[in-house]
mmCIF file of C-alpha atoms and ligand atoms in Angstrom:
data_model
loop_
_atom_site.group_PDB
_atom_site.id
_atom_site.type_symbol
_atom_site.label_atom_id
_atom_site.label_comp_id
_atom_site.label_asym_id
_atom_site.label_seq_id
_atom_site.Cartn_x
_atom_site.Cartn_y
_atom_site.Cartn_z
ATOM 1 C CA UNK I 67 119.626 80.228 116.448
ATOM 2 C CA UNK I 68 121.393 82.604 113.934
ATOM 3 C CA UNK I 69 124.611 84.082 115.481
ATOM 4 C CA UNK I 70 126.316 85.692 112.708
ATOM 5 C CA UNK I 71 126.224 89.571 112.511
ATOM 6 C CA UNK I 72 123.485 91.247 109.919
ATOM 7 C CA UNK I 73 123.875 94.320 107.917
ATOM 8 C CA UNK I 74 119.982 94.373 107.743
ATOM 9 C CA UNK I 75 117.919 97.165 109.143
ATOM 10 C CA UNK I 76 116.627 95.742 112.736
ATOM 11 C CA UNK I 77 113.192 95.575 113.007
ATOM 12 C CA UNK I 78 111.027 95.792 116.428
ATOM 13 C CA UNK I 79 107.695 94.466 116.274
ATOM 14 C CA UNK I 80 104.879 94.382 118.947
ATOM 15 C CA UNK I 81 102.389 92.052 118.546
ATOM 16 C CA UNK I 82 102.731 88.254 117.900
ATOM 17 C CA UNK I 83 99.117 87.106 117.073
ATOM 18 C CA UNK I 84 98.622 85.078 113.761
ATOM 19 C CA UNK I 85 99.724 88.191 111.592
ATOM 20 C CA UNK I 86 102.363 89.163 113.609
ATOM 21 C CA UNK I 87 104.341 85.662 113.994
ATOM 22 C CA UNK I 88 104.152 85.599 110.186
ATOM 23 C CA UNK I 89 105.813 88.907 110.059
ATOM 24 C CA UNK I 90 108.281 87.835 112.393
ATOM 25 C CA UNK I 91 109.110 84.587 110.419
ATOM 26 C CA UNK I 92 109.620 86.736 107.206
ATOM 27 C CA UNK I 93 111.698 89.412 108.751
ATOM 28 C CA UNK I 94 114.079 86.247 110.428
ATOM 29 C CA UNK I 95 114.011 84.289 107.170
ATOM 30 C CA UNK I 96 115.225 87.629 105.033
ATOM 31 C CA UNK I 97 117.899 88.076 107.949
ATOM 32 C CA UNK I 98 116.728 91.117 109.771
ATOM 33 C CA UNK I 99 117.629 91.270 113.363
ATOM 34 C CA UNK I 100 114.524 91.093 114.833
ATOM 35 C CA UNK I 101 113.188 92.582 118.352
ATOM 36 C CA UNK I 102 109.716 91.245 119.410
ATOM 37 C CA UNK I 103 107.197 91.940 122.355
ATOM 38 C CA UNK I 104 103.848 90.544 122.838
ATOM 39 C CA UNK I 105 101.403 90.995 125.863
ATOM 40 C CA UNK I 106 100.842 87.377 126.439
ATOM 41 C CA UNK I 107 104.908 86.364 126.731
ATOM 42 C CA UNK I 108 105.226 82.894 125.738
ATOM 43 C CA UNK I 109 104.209 83.554 121.904
ATOM 44 C CA UNK I 110 107.467 85.002 121.608
ATOM 45 C CA UNK I 111 109.495 81.920 122.748
ATOM 46 C CA UNK I 112 109.532 79.877 119.148
ATOM 47 C CA UNK I 113 110.738 83.080 117.741
ATOM 48 C CA UNK I 114 113.613 83.518 119.991
ATOM 49 C CA UNK I 115 114.459 79.750 119.696
ATOM 50 C CA UNK I 116 114.916 80.841 115.705
ATOM 51 C CA UNK I 117 116.911 84.243 116.691
ATOM 52 C CA UNK I 118 114.286 86.984 117.523
ATOM 53 C CA UNK I 119 115.381 88.687 120.746
ATOM 54 C CA UNK I 120 112.415 89.110 123.381
ATOM 55 C CA UNK I 121 111.669 92.556 125.177
ATOM 56 C CA UNK I 122 110.768 92.633 128.741
ATOM 57 C CA UNK I 123 108.236 95.186 127.854
ATOM 58 C CA UNK I 124 106.424 97.155 124.775
ATOM 59 C CA UNK I 125 108.607 100.417 126.499
ATOM 60 C CA UNK I 126 111.886 98.570 126.537
ATOM 61 C CA UNK I 127 111.418 97.351 122.773
ATOM 62 C CA UNK I 128 110.597 100.920 122.002
ATOM 63 C CA UNK I 129 113.738 102.448 123.638
ATOM 64 C CA UNK I 130 115.955 100.054 122.251
ATOM 65 C CA UNK I 131 114.636 100.315 118.787
ATOM 66 C CA UNK I 132 117.243 101.209 116.042
ATOM 67 C CA UNK I 133 114.749 100.583 113.035
ATOM 68 C CA UNK I 134 111.190 100.837 112.492
ATOM 69 C CA UNK I 135 108.876 100.127 115.422
ATOM 70 C CA UNK I 136 106.100 97.854 113.704
ATOM 71 C CA UNK I 137 102.826 97.459 115.338
ATOM 72 C CA UNK I 138 100.495 94.709 114.440
ATOM 73 C CA UNK I 139 97.698 94.191 116.799
ATOM 74 C CA UNK I 140 94.023 93.499 117.449
ATOM 75 C CA UNK I 141 92.858 97.410 117.133
ATOM 76 C CA UNK I 142 93.504 100.628 117.522
ATOM 77 C CA UNK I 143 92.842 100.688 121.407
ATOM 78 C CA UNK I 144 95.736 97.879 121.977
ATOM 79 C CA UNK I 145 97.538 100.195 119.715
ATOM 80 C CA UNK I 146 97.321 102.912 122.345
ATOM 81 C CA UNK I 147 97.364 100.513 125.539
ATOM 82 C CA UNK I 148 101.006 98.917 124.303
ATOM 83 C CA UNK I 149 102.248 102.405 123.617
ATOM 84 C CA UNK I 150 101.417 103.959 126.758
ATOM 85 C CA UNK I 151 104.468 105.001 128.800
ATOM 86 C CA UNK I 152 106.963 104.170 125.403
ATOM 87 C CA UNK I 153 109.307 107.025 124.712
ATOM 88 C CA UNK I 154 108.648 107.397 120.882
ATOM 89 C CA UNK I 155 110.846 110.458 120.553
ATOM 90 C CA UNK I 156 112.860 110.344 117.197
ATOM 91 C CA UNK I 157 111.420 106.763 116.585
ATOM 92 C CA UNK I 158 109.660 105.323 113.174
ATOM 93 C CA UNK I 159 106.326 103.829 113.949
ATOM 94 C CA UNK I 160 104.910 101.879 111.198
ATOM 95 C CA UNK I 161 101.167 100.736 112.605
ATOM 96 C CA UNK I 162 99.884 97.587 110.552
ATOM 97 C CA UNK I 163 97.031 97.354 112.965
ATOM 98 C CA UNK I 164 93.478 97.479 110.937
ATOM 99 C CA UNK I 165 91.754 100.562 111.862
ATOM 100 C CA UNK I 166 89.545 103.158 110.635
ATOM 101 C CA UNK I 167 90.608 106.252 108.641
ATOM 102 C CA UNK I 168 89.981 108.471 111.524
ATOM 103 C CA UNK I 169 91.754 106.475 113.752
ATOM 104 C CA UNK I 170 94.741 106.359 111.915
ATOM 105 C CA UNK I 171 94.698 110.179 111.492
ATOM 106 C CA UNK I 172 94.460 110.508 115.329
ATOM 107 C CA UNK I 173 97.305 108.341 116.014
ATOM 108 C CA UNK I 174 99.603 109.862 113.491
ATOM 109 C CA UNK I 175 98.764 113.240 114.938
ATOM 110 C CA UNK I 176 99.346 111.456 118.654
ATOM 111 C CA UNK I 177 102.543 110.221 117.368
ATOM 112 C CA UNK I 178 103.717 113.233 115.651
ATOM 113 C CA UNK I 179 103.063 114.976 119.445
ATOM 114 C CA UNK I 180 105.420 112.417 120.911
ATOM 115 C CA UNK I 181 108.152 113.115 118.225
ATOM 116 C CA UNK I 182 107.744 110.004 116.180
ATOM 117 C CA UNK I 183 107.575 109.557 112.090
ATOM 118 C CA UNK I 184 104.602 107.487 111.438
ATOM 119 C CA UNK I 185 103.039 105.475 108.587
ATOM 120 C CA UNK I 186 99.794 103.580 108.577
ATOM 121 C CA UNK I 187 99.497 100.349 106.773
ATOM 122 C CA UNK I 188 96.434 97.998 105.753
ATOM 123 C CA UNK I 189 97.234 94.535 105.022
ATOM 124 C CA UNK I 190 95.938 92.850 101.960
ATOM 125 C CA UNK I 191 96.871 89.329 102.625
ATOM 126 C CA UNK I 192 96.121 86.372 105.195
ATOM 127 C CA UNK I 193 99.403 84.869 107.414
ATOM 128 C CA UNK I 194 100.366 82.194 104.838
ATOM 129 C CA UNK I 195 100.941 84.870 102.239
ATOM 130 C CA UNK I 196 103.370 86.926 104.199
ATOM 131 C CA UNK I 197 106.842 86.185 102.864
ATOM 132 C CA UNK I 198 105.868 84.962 99.642
ATOM 133 C CA UNK I 199 106.489 87.465 97.085
ATOM 134 C CA UNK I 200 104.581 85.140 94.417
ATOM 135 C CA UNK I 201 101.137 85.107 96.652
ATOM 136 C CA UNK I 202 100.214 88.774 95.536
ATOM 137 C CA UNK I 203 99.935 89.509 99.038
ATOM 138 C CA UNK I 204 100.468 93.724 99.767
ATOM 139 C CA UNK I 205 100.316 96.333 102.140
ATOM 140 C CA UNK I 206 98.510 99.569 101.355
ATOM 141 C CA UNK I 207 100.517 102.339 103.153
ATOM 142 C CA UNK I 208 99.891 106.221 103.851
ATOM 143 C CA UNK I 209 101.630 108.569 105.764
ATOM 144 C CA UNK I 210 104.956 109.660 105.756
ATOM 145 C CA UNK I 211 106.754 109.242 102.328
ATOM 146 C CA UNK I 212 110.137 109.856 103.691
ATOM 147 C CA UNK I 213 109.586 107.083 106.329
ATOM 148 C CA UNK I 214 108.388 104.519 103.738
ATOM 149 C CA UNK I 215 111.469 105.333 101.411
ATOM 150 C CA UNK I 216 113.795 104.881 104.305
ATOM 151 C CA UNK I 217 112.407 101.287 105.390
ATOM 152 C CA UNK I 218 111.045 100.098 102.086
ATOM 153 C CA UNK I 219 113.732 97.241 102.074
ATOM 154 C CA UNK I 220 112.413 96.260 105.371
ATOM 155 C CA UNK I 221 108.512 96.243 104.369
ATOM 156 C CA UNK I 222 109.274 94.613 100.900
ATOM 157 C CA UNK I 223 110.555 91.857 102.752
ATOM 158 C CA UNK I 224 107.278 90.720 104.213
ATOM 159 C CA UNK I 225 104.937 91.945 101.521
ATOM 160 C CA UNK I 226 104.267 93.923 98.453
ATOM 161 C CA UNK I 227 104.080 97.679 99.103
ATOM 162 C CA UNK I 228 101.499 100.066 97.719
ATOM 163 C CA UNK I 229 101.449 103.596 98.683
ATOM 164 C CA UNK I 230 98.378 105.433 98.728
ATOM 165 C CA UNK I 231 99.448 109.092 99.684
ATOM 166 C CA UNK I 232 100.449 111.358 102.600
ATOM 167 C CA UNK I 233 97.128 111.243 104.393
ATOM 168 C CA UNK I 234 97.506 108.923 107.140
ATOM 169 C CA UNK I 235 93.846 107.827 106.794
ATOM 170 C CA UNK I 236 93.992 106.524 103.335
ATOM 171 C CA UNK I 237 95.588 103.188 103.810
ATOM 172 C CA UNK I 238 92.691 101.988 106.225
ATOM 173 C CA UNK I 239 90.281 103.685 103.993
ATOM 174 C CA UNK I 240 91.663 101.409 100.651
ATOM 175 C CA UNK I 241 92.108 98.374 103.048
ATOM 176 C CA UNK I 242 88.510 98.888 104.614
ATOM 177 C CA UNK I 243 86.959 99.821 101.024
ATOM 178 C CA UNK I 244 88.558 96.727 99.622
ATOM 179 C CA UNK I 245 87.658 94.130 102.454
ATOM 180 C CA UNK I 246 83.765 95.379 102.466
ATOM 181 C CA UNK I 247 83.702 94.772 99.040
ATOM 182 C CA UNK I 248 84.708 91.203 99.662
ATOM 183 C CA UNK I 249 82.065 91.009 102.423
ATOM 184 C CA UNK I 250 79.442 91.683 100.079
ATOM 185 C CA UNK I 251 80.675 89.153 97.824
ATOM 186 C CA UNK I 252 80.988 86.499 100.736
ATOM 187 C CA UNK I 253 77.387 87.703 101.097
ATOM 188 C CA UNK I 254 76.220 86.690 97.875
ATOM 189 C CA UNK I 255 78.312 83.570 97.831
ATOM 190 C CA UNK I 256 76.302 82.491 100.886
ATOM 191 C CA UNK I 257 73.137 83.178 99.550
ATOM 192 C CA UNK I 258 73.793 81.379 96.336
ATOM 193 C CA UNK I 259 74.971 78.085 98.235
ATOM 194 C CA UNK I 260 72.023 78.404 100.738
ATOM 195 C CA UNK I 261 70.071 78.373 97.018
ATOM 196 C CA UNK I 262 71.417 75.194 95.817
ATOM 197 C CA UNK I 263 72.480 73.423 99.303
ATOM 198 C CA UNK I 264 68.901 71.743 99.512
ATOM 199 C CA UNK I 265 68.899 69.704 96.513
ATOM 200 C CA UNK I 266 69.858 66.177 96.825
ATOM 201 C CA UNK I 267 70.780 65.521 93.144
ATOM 202 C CA UNK I 268 72.953 68.730 92.806
ATOM 203 C CA UNK I 269 76.823 68.483 92.479
ATOM 204 C CA UNK I 270 78.093 71.077 95.127
ATOM 205 C CA UNK I 271 81.785 70.796 93.982
ATOM 206 C CA UNK I 272 80.906 71.490 90.370
ATOM 207 C CA UNK I 273 78.670 74.082 91.612
ATOM 208 C CA UNK I 274 81.333 75.809 93.519
ATOM 209 C CA UNK I 275 83.649 75.774 90.371
ATOM 210 C CA UNK I 276 80.981 77.699 88.257
ATOM 211 C CA UNK I 277 80.335 80.006 90.830
ATOM 212 C CA UNK I 278 84.100 81.030 91.372
ATOM 213 C CA UNK I 279 84.227 81.361 87.465
ATOM 214 C CA UNK I 280 81.301 83.465 87.087
ATOM 215 C CA UNK I 281 82.524 85.851 90.078
ATOM 216 C CA UNK I 282 85.702 86.134 88.244
ATOM 217 C CA UNK I 283 83.985 86.895 85.102
ATOM 218 C CA UNK I 284 81.954 89.809 86.392
ATOM 219 C CA UNK I 285 84.752 91.478 88.900
ATOM 220 C CA UNK I 286 86.128 93.728 86.174
ATOM 221 C CA UNK I 287 82.676 95.403 86.289
ATOM 222 C CA UNK I 288 84.539 97.251 89.222
ATOM 223 C CA UNK I 289 86.964 98.809 86.896
ATOM 224 C CA UNK I 290 84.275 99.812 84.452
ATOM 225 C CA UNK I 291 82.875 101.818 87.291
ATOM 226 C CA UNK I 292 85.368 104.372 87.880
ATOM 227 C CA UNK I 293 85.057 106.313 84.283
ATOM 228 C CA UNK I 294 81.553 106.738 84.919
ATOM 229 C CA UNK I 295 81.893 107.791 88.887
ATOM 230 C CA UNK I 296 84.469 110.400 87.741
ATOM 231 C CA UNK I 297 82.558 111.781 85.190
ATOM 232 C CA UNK I 298 79.200 111.789 86.749
ATOM 233 C CA UNK I 299 77.360 109.997 83.643
ATOM 234 C CA UNK I 300 76.217 106.750 84.840
ATOM 235 C CA UNK I 301 74.846 105.913 81.648
ATOM 236 C CA UNK I 302 78.191 105.947 79.763
ATOM 237 C CA UNK I 303 79.096 102.416 78.297
ATOM 238 C CA UNK I 304 76.219 100.489 80.271
ATOM 239 C CA UNK I 305 75.791 96.633 79.264
ATOM 240 C CA UNK I 306 73.343 96.034 81.626
ATOM 241 C CA UNK I 307 70.808 98.653 83.183
ATOM 242 C CA UNK I 308 69.406 99.141 86.414
ATOM 243 C CA UNK I 309 65.823 98.897 85.290
ATOM 244 C CA UNK I 310 66.824 95.397 83.794
ATOM 245 C CA UNK I 311 68.433 94.160 86.832
ATOM 246 C CA UNK I 312 65.655 95.510 89.113
ATOM 247 C CA UNK I 313 63.057 93.301 86.964
ATOM 248 C CA UNK I 314 65.580 90.368 87.415
ATOM 249 C CA UNK I 315 65.525 90.911 91.187
ATOM 250 C CA UNK I 316 61.726 90.052 91.337
ATOM 251 C CA UNK I 317 63.126 86.435 90.114
ATOM 252 C CA UNK I 318 65.633 86.257 92.203
ATOM 253 C CA UNK I 319 63.656 86.900 95.319
ATOM 254 C CA UNK I 320 60.610 84.345 94.251
ATOM 255 C CA UNK I 321 63.506 81.839 93.867
ATOM 256 C CA UNK I 322 64.586 82.442 97.306
ATOM 257 C CA UNK I 323 61.105 81.897 98.469
ATOM 258 C CA UNK I 324 60.295 78.707 96.330
ATOM 259 C CA UNK I 325 63.920 77.173 98.071
ATOM 260 C CA UNK I 326 62.697 78.764 101.404
ATOM 261 C CA UNK I 327 66.181 81.011 101.671
ATOM 262 C CA UNK I 328 65.895 84.403 103.662
ATOM 263 C CA UNK I 329 66.922 86.932 100.939
ATOM 264 C CA UNK I 330 68.015 89.526 103.832
ATOM 265 C CA UNK I 331 71.409 89.489 102.858
ATOM 266 C CA UNK I 332 70.370 90.943 99.196
ATOM 267 C CA UNK I 333 67.458 92.782 100.001
ATOM 268 C CA UNK I 334 69.016 96.160 100.848
ATOM 269 C CA UNK I 335 71.185 96.238 97.528
ATOM 270 C CA UNK I 336 68.255 95.350 95.801
ATOM 271 C CA UNK I 337 66.159 97.966 97.027
ATOM 272 C CA UNK I 338 68.648 100.449 96.282
ATOM 273 C CA UNK I 339 68.157 99.624 92.753
ATOM 274 C CA UNK I 340 64.518 99.860 93.166
ATOM 275 C CA UNK I 341 64.777 103.418 94.559
ATOM 276 C CA UNK I 342 67.289 104.618 91.766
ATOM 277 C CA UNK I 343 64.824 103.085 88.935
ATOM 278 C CA UNK I 344 61.788 105.044 90.351
ATOM 279 C CA UNK I 345 63.757 108.237 90.501
ATOM 280 C CA UNK I 346 64.067 107.822 86.556
ATOM 281 C CA UNK I 347 67.213 106.512 86.340
ATOM 282 C CA UNK I 348 66.534 102.819 84.941
ATOM 283 C CA UNK I 349 69.089 103.506 81.801
ATOM 284 C CA UNK I 350 72.050 103.894 84.336
ATOM 285 C CA UNK I 351 74.598 101.207 85.203
ATOM 286 C CA UNK I 352 75.830 99.963 88.667
ATOM 287 C CA UNK I 353 77.679 102.961 89.501
ATOM 288 C CA UNK I 354 74.281 105.035 89.693
ATOM 289 C CA UNK I 355 73.918 103.438 92.861
ATOM 290 C CA UNK I 356 77.026 104.857 94.645
ATOM 291 C CA UNK I 357 75.943 108.340 95.034
ATOM 292 C CA UNK I 358 72.517 107.102 96.370
ATOM 293 C CA UNK I 359 74.112 104.911 99.053
ATOM 294 C CA UNK I 360 76.925 107.743 99.660
ATOM 295 C CA UNK I 361 73.888 110.002 100.879
ATOM 296 C CA UNK I 362 72.253 107.644 103.758
ATOM 297 C CA UNK I 363 74.721 106.865 106.622
ATOM 298 C CA UNK I 364 74.191 103.703 108.488
ATOM 299 C CA UNK I 365 71.314 103.259 110.951
ATOM 300 C CA UNK I 366 72.399 103.461 114.578
ATOM 301 C CA UNK I 367 71.626 99.799 115.045
ATOM 302 C CA UNK I 368 74.035 98.638 112.637
ATOM 303 C CA UNK I 369 77.119 100.555 113.917
ATOM 304 C CA UNK I 370 79.065 97.577 115.086
ATOM 305 C CA UNK I 371 79.034 94.833 117.954
ATOM 306 C CA UNK I 372 81.457 96.003 120.186
HETATM 307 N N1 FVH L 103 95.228 87.247 110.447
HETATM 308 C C1 FVH L 103 94.460 87.755 109.153
HETATM 309 O O1 FVH L 103 94.143 86.741 108.345
HETATM 310 C C2 FVH L 103 94.438 89.054 109.043
HETATM 311 C C3 FVH L 103 94.599 89.232 107.866
HETATM 312 C C4 FVH L 103 94.462 91.276 107.184
HETATM 313 C C5 FVH L 103 95.132 92.254 108.409
HETATM 314 N N2 FVH L 103 94.693 91.384 110.048
HETATM 315 C C6 FVH L 103 94.649 92.504 110.959
HETATM 316 O O2 FVH L 103 96.348 92.411 111.615
HETATM 317 C C7 FVH L 103 96.076 92.841 113.063
HETATM 318 C C8 FVH L 103 96.457 91.503 113.731
HETATM 319 O O3 FVH L 103 95.785 90.170 113.163
HETATM 320 P P1 FVH L 103 96.266 89.035 114.118
HETATM 321 O O4 FVH L 103 95.791 87.998 112.992
HETATM 322 O O5 FVH L 103 97.762 88.836 114.451
HETATM 323 O O6 FVH L 103 95.235 88.718 115.215
HETATM 324 P P2 FVH L 103 95.334 88.242 116.346
HETATM 325 O O7 FVH L 103 95.686 86.360 116.051
HETATM 326 O O8 FVH L 103 93.951 88.140 117.148
HETATM 327 O O9 FVH L 103 96.393 88.665 117.234
HETATM 328 C C9 FVH L 103 96.046 90.026 118.213
HETATM 329 C C10 FVH L 103 97.304 90.448 118.672
HETATM 330 O O10 FVH L 103 96.792 91.597 119.464
HETATM 331 C C11 FVH L 103 97.243 91.626 120.869
HETATM 332 N N3 FVH L 103 96.667 92.346 121.744
HETATM 333 C C12 FVH L 103 95.366 92.244 121.782
HETATM 334 N N4 FVH L 103 94.782 93.383 122.807
HETATM 335 C C13 FVH L 103 95.816 93.604 123.224
HETATM 336 C C14 FVH L 103 96.047 94.928 124.108
HETATM 337 N N5 FVH L 103 94.986 95.421 124.868
HETATM 338 N N6 FVH L 103 97.366 95.102 124.346
HETATM 339 C C15 FVH L 103 98.465 94.472 123.950
HETATM 340 N N7 FVH L 103 98.422 93.777 123.072
HETATM 341 C C16 FVH L 103 96.724 93.091 122.732
HETATM 342 C C17 FVH L 103 97.239 90.202 120.945
HETATM 343 O O11 FVH L 103 98.093 89.811 122.297
HETATM 344 P P3 FVH L 103 97.985 88.415 123.007
HETATM 345 O O12 FVH L 103 96.344 88.166 123.147
HETATM 346 O O13 FVH L 103 98.448 87.499 122.457
HETATM 347 O O14 FVH L 103 98.146 88.747 124.698
HETATM 348 C C18 FVH L 103 97.920 89.340 119.877
HETATM 349 O O15 FVH L 103 99.225 89.860 119.531
HETATM 350 C C19 FVH L 103 94.688 93.086 113.388
HETATM 351 O O16 FVH L 103 94.402 94.384 113.372
HETATM 352 C C20 FVH L 103 93.744 92.365 112.148
HETATM 353 O O17 FVH L 103 92.570 93.037 111.808
HETATM 354 C C21 FVH L 103 94.753 90.026 110.228
#
């Protein structure tokens, strides 16, 4: 247990799940006095042994906070439940709980009504990357820029800091946009392994290496979409056009059929390409699909599973 007095900013952390615990360990390692609270109390015990103080309740943790109050909980509803009854007057609240942009904006207004300053964050890291600057992990922040400036050192002790503006919803928007891109990539990887998985003579480890290299080589296409999207000309600098890709999709689908693989993960994207080509935009690149997609909200049946 640490007994020496620290000159570093004290941190109050609510939520000791996998990510909360990683944050706690990083702040302790960096020498920040740390007060923790978790709904299930036992999770604080190992941290208390290493120098943290366990608060008796979330309200007590907030009341005694002399530095940022950081939340890392399951979802926005758990943030509301945890802070219900806490006096937030004059407190600096940093919410690292994943939520939607609208939830972040509502939570910022809710905090302001209670006299608190508010910063929302979206964590672009998994727990082992926390407190490891070389891992490349970082957090998107948006909201009160003065609050970020005041607590920058504290926040940089756990991960890189990427401020994306005063709109409190933007950190969540960037976060979910990147995670959504990742989800699409994982869907493609799942389909690719399903295609080859049944082949007896195929070296899966070799295939996995080639797949990873190919995805890395294709990733810059994301960067190349920014200019046509900003300028509105989707034929600008096109190397592979939609007409060619839509034709190749027929081969992809035929191969899925031959390999007895359900193409359902890819079909909606292929259908978007087909529609754009049918509208007479076969000479465009992939950026031409963005306005088409942005004009069609998800069917009600896709609104989530909770
Ligand atoms: N872990 C990860 O890889 C990702 C990386 C990117 C960012 N996410 C987000 O971080 C938030 C916390 O994630 P986590 O990994 O710590 O999640 P869990 O291990 O499931 O812990 C959840 C904590 O939330 C507490 N909790 C849940 N419901 C309530 C509630 N109604 N009232 C108070 N606390 C609640 C839970 O408490 P307990 O079950 O131990 O009592 C945990 O402390 C999350 O937004 C990720 O999307 C992580």
